[in-house]
């Protein structure tokens, strides 16, 4: 029969292995945490470096922007000063023109009033003249009408007298023509000619 193994030693060795495993596990976890911390620190360092670089870049941009702003402000002041001067000059010119226009307007209004007064007088004179001419024309038309009536009467009387004279003269011509025809007939008969055969 083989000898029996002692249980006590085996149990101690097993406990020792478990403790080692626990220590190794803790060590491994600790190393993993250290690596993770290192990675985290590296990332933070990179972020800090980038932030520093970005900050420097922004400082440069801010400096350039400030310089541009200063330049722009200076230019703005110069432009504002020039615009103010031009505006004042323009305002002075405008005021002078307005005063001149006011004087011209007053003169024009005076001329307009005088012209309107003259026009009114002219219109009244023209109206009187037209009225007088219309009355004169009416008088002339009446006189012409009366003269026309008189002339028509005289003309009709003259024509009637002329017609009567023509009628009387026509009778005389007919009598004279008959006498002449009879004389000619007698003369022809004396010469032995028949008037009816001629």
PDB file of N, CA and C in Angstrom, residues 7 10 14-15 37 46 54 62 72 82 87 90 92 101 103 112 133 141-142 149 152 157 170 172 180 193:
ATOM      1  N   UNK A   7      -2.742  15.826   3.975  1.00  0.00           N
ATOM      2  CA  UNK A   7      -3.702  16.821   3.461  1.00  0.00           C
ATOM      3  C   UNK A   7      -3.330  18.236   3.842  1.00  0.00           C
ATOM      4  N   UNK A  10      -0.914  20.099   1.310  1.00  0.00           N
ATOM      5  CA  UNK A  10      -1.564  20.357   0.038  1.00  0.00           C
ATOM      6  C   UNK A  10      -2.486  21.574   0.139  1.00  0.00           C
ATOM      7  N   UNK A  14      -2.099  25.197  -2.009  1.00  0.00           N
ATOM      8  CA  UNK A  14      -3.216  25.698  -2.812  1.00  0.00           C
ATOM      9  C   UNK A  14      -3.550  27.121  -2.426  1.00  0.00           C
ATOM     10  N   UNK A  15      -3.509  27.417  -1.120  1.00  0.00           N
ATOM     11  CA  UNK A  15      -3.794  28.775  -0.652  1.00  0.00           C
ATOM     12  C   UNK A  15      -2.738  29.741  -1.166  1.00  0.00           C
ATOM     13  N   UNK A  37      -3.930  55.313 -17.499  1.00  0.00           N
ATOM     14  CA  UNK A  37      -3.630  56.670 -17.020  1.00  0.00           C
ATOM     15  C   UNK A  37      -2.604  57.320 -17.920  1.00  0.00           C
ATOM     16  N   UNK A  46      -1.660  65.924 -25.436  1.00  0.00           N
ATOM     17  CA  UNK A  46      -1.855  66.280 -26.841  1.00  0.00           C
ATOM     18  C   UNK A  46      -2.930  67.368 -26.980  1.00  0.00           C
ATOM     19  N   UNK A  54      -3.467  76.226 -30.620  1.00  0.00           N
ATOM     20  CA  UNK A  54      -4.654  76.946 -31.077  1.00  0.00           C
ATOM     21  C   UNK A  54      -4.747  78.311 -30.398  1.00  0.00           C
ATOM     22  N   UNK A  62      -6.041  87.356 -33.205  1.00  0.00           N
ATOM     23  CA  UNK A  62      -6.590  88.468 -32.449  1.00  0.00           C
ATOM     24  C   UNK A  62      -5.721  89.719 -32.606  1.00  0.00           C
ATOM     25  N   UNK A  72      -9.020 100.174 -39.223  1.00  0.00           N
ATOM     26  CA  UNK A  72     -10.373 100.477 -39.668  1.00  0.00           C
ATOM     27  C   UNK A  72     -10.960 101.651 -38.887  1.00  0.00           C
ATOM     28  N   UNK A  82     -13.996 113.533 -43.080  1.00  0.00           N
ATOM     29  CA  UNK A  82     -14.132 114.032 -44.449  1.00  0.00           C
ATOM     30  C   UNK A  82     -15.614 114.166 -44.837  1.00  0.00           C
ATOM     31  N   UNK A  87     -20.318 117.255 -45.833  1.00  0.00           N
ATOM     32  CA  UNK A  87     -21.720 117.505 -45.503  1.00  0.00           C
ATOM     33  C   UNK A  87     -21.920 118.974 -45.132  1.00  0.00           C
ATOM     34  N   UNK A  90     -21.686 120.961 -48.252  1.00  0.00           N
ATOM     35  CA  UNK A  90     -22.906 120.751 -49.020  1.00  0.00           C
ATOM     36  C   UNK A  90     -24.094 121.470 -48.378  1.00  0.00           C
ATOM     37  N   UNK A  92     -23.944 124.153 -46.483  1.00  0.00           N
ATOM     38  CA  UNK A  92     -23.774 125.588 -46.717  1.00  0.00           C
ATOM     39  C   UNK A  92     -24.209 125.955 -48.139  1.00  0.00           C
ATOM     40  N   UNK A 101     -33.080 130.705 -54.128  1.00  0.00           N
ATOM     41  CA  UNK A 101     -34.367 130.263 -54.681  1.00  0.00           C
ATOM     42  C   UNK A 101     -35.530 130.998 -54.024  1.00  0.00           C
ATOM     43  N   UNK A 103     -35.431 134.051 -52.841  1.00  0.00           N
ATOM     44  CA  UNK A 103     -35.448 135.393 -53.437  1.00  0.00           C
ATOM     45  C   UNK A 103     -36.071 135.335 -54.831  1.00  0.00           C
ATOM     46  N   UNK A 112     -45.699 137.317 -61.116  1.00  0.00           N
ATOM     47  CA  UNK A 112     -46.933 136.590 -61.396  1.00  0.00           C
ATOM     48  C   UNK A 112     -48.152 137.425 -61.010  1.00  0.00           C
ATOM     49  N   UNK A 133     -67.971 145.177 -80.261  1.00  0.00           N
ATOM     50  CA  UNK A 133     -67.941 144.710 -81.652  1.00  0.00           C
ATOM     51  C   UNK A 133     -69.177 143.898 -81.979  1.00  0.00           C
ATOM     52  N   UNK A 141     -75.616 144.322 -89.143  1.00  0.00           N
ATOM     53  CA  UNK A 141     -76.447 143.270 -89.728  1.00  0.00           C
ATOM     54  C   UNK A 141     -77.897 143.747 -89.865  1.00  0.00           C
ATOM     55  N   UNK A 142     -78.358 144.498 -88.843  1.00  0.00           N
ATOM     56  CA  UNK A 142     -79.727 145.028 -88.933  1.00  0.00           C
ATOM     57  C   UNK A 142     -79.842 146.012 -90.097  1.00  0.00           C
ATOM     58  N   UNK A 149     -83.632 144.686 -97.786  1.00  0.00           N
ATOM     59  CA  UNK A 149     -85.064 144.762 -98.103  1.00  0.00           C
ATOM     60  C   UNK A 149     -85.340 145.877 -99.103  1.00  0.00           C
ATOM     61  N   UNK A 152     -83.938 144.868-102.423  1.00  0.00           N
ATOM     62  CA  UNK A 152     -84.799 143.860-103.052  1.00  0.00           C
ATOM     63  C   UNK A 152     -86.039 144.535-103.639  1.00  0.00           C
ATOM     64  N   UNK A 157     -88.808 146.219-108.358  1.00  0.00           N
ATOM     65  CA  UNK A 157     -89.508 147.275-109.109  1.00  0.00           C
ATOM     66  C   UNK A 157     -88.832 147.526-110.449  1.00  0.00           C
ATOM     67  N   UNK A 170     -91.249 144.541-127.323  1.00  0.00           N
ATOM     68  CA  UNK A 170     -91.444 143.329-128.120  1.00  0.00           C
ATOM     69  C   UNK A 170     -92.652 143.497-129.043  1.00  0.00           C
ATOM     70  N   UNK A 172     -93.789 146.359-130.130  1.00  0.00           N
ATOM     71  CA  UNK A 172     -93.379 147.319-131.150  1.00  0.00           C
ATOM     72  C   UNK A 172     -92.554 146.638-132.231  1.00  0.00           C
ATOM     73  N   UNK A 180     -92.390 145.741-142.044  1.00  0.00           N
ATOM     74  CA  UNK A 180     -91.242 145.525-142.940  1.00  0.00           C
ATOM     75  C   UNK A 180     -91.492 144.328-143.851  1.00  0.00           C
ATOM     76  N   UNK A 193     -92.123 138.907-158.416  1.00  0.00           N
ATOM     77  CA  UNK A 193     -91.678 137.724-157.686  1.00  0.00           C
ATOM     78  C   UNK A 193     -92.723 137.348-156.651  1.00  0.00           C
TER      79      UNK A 193
END
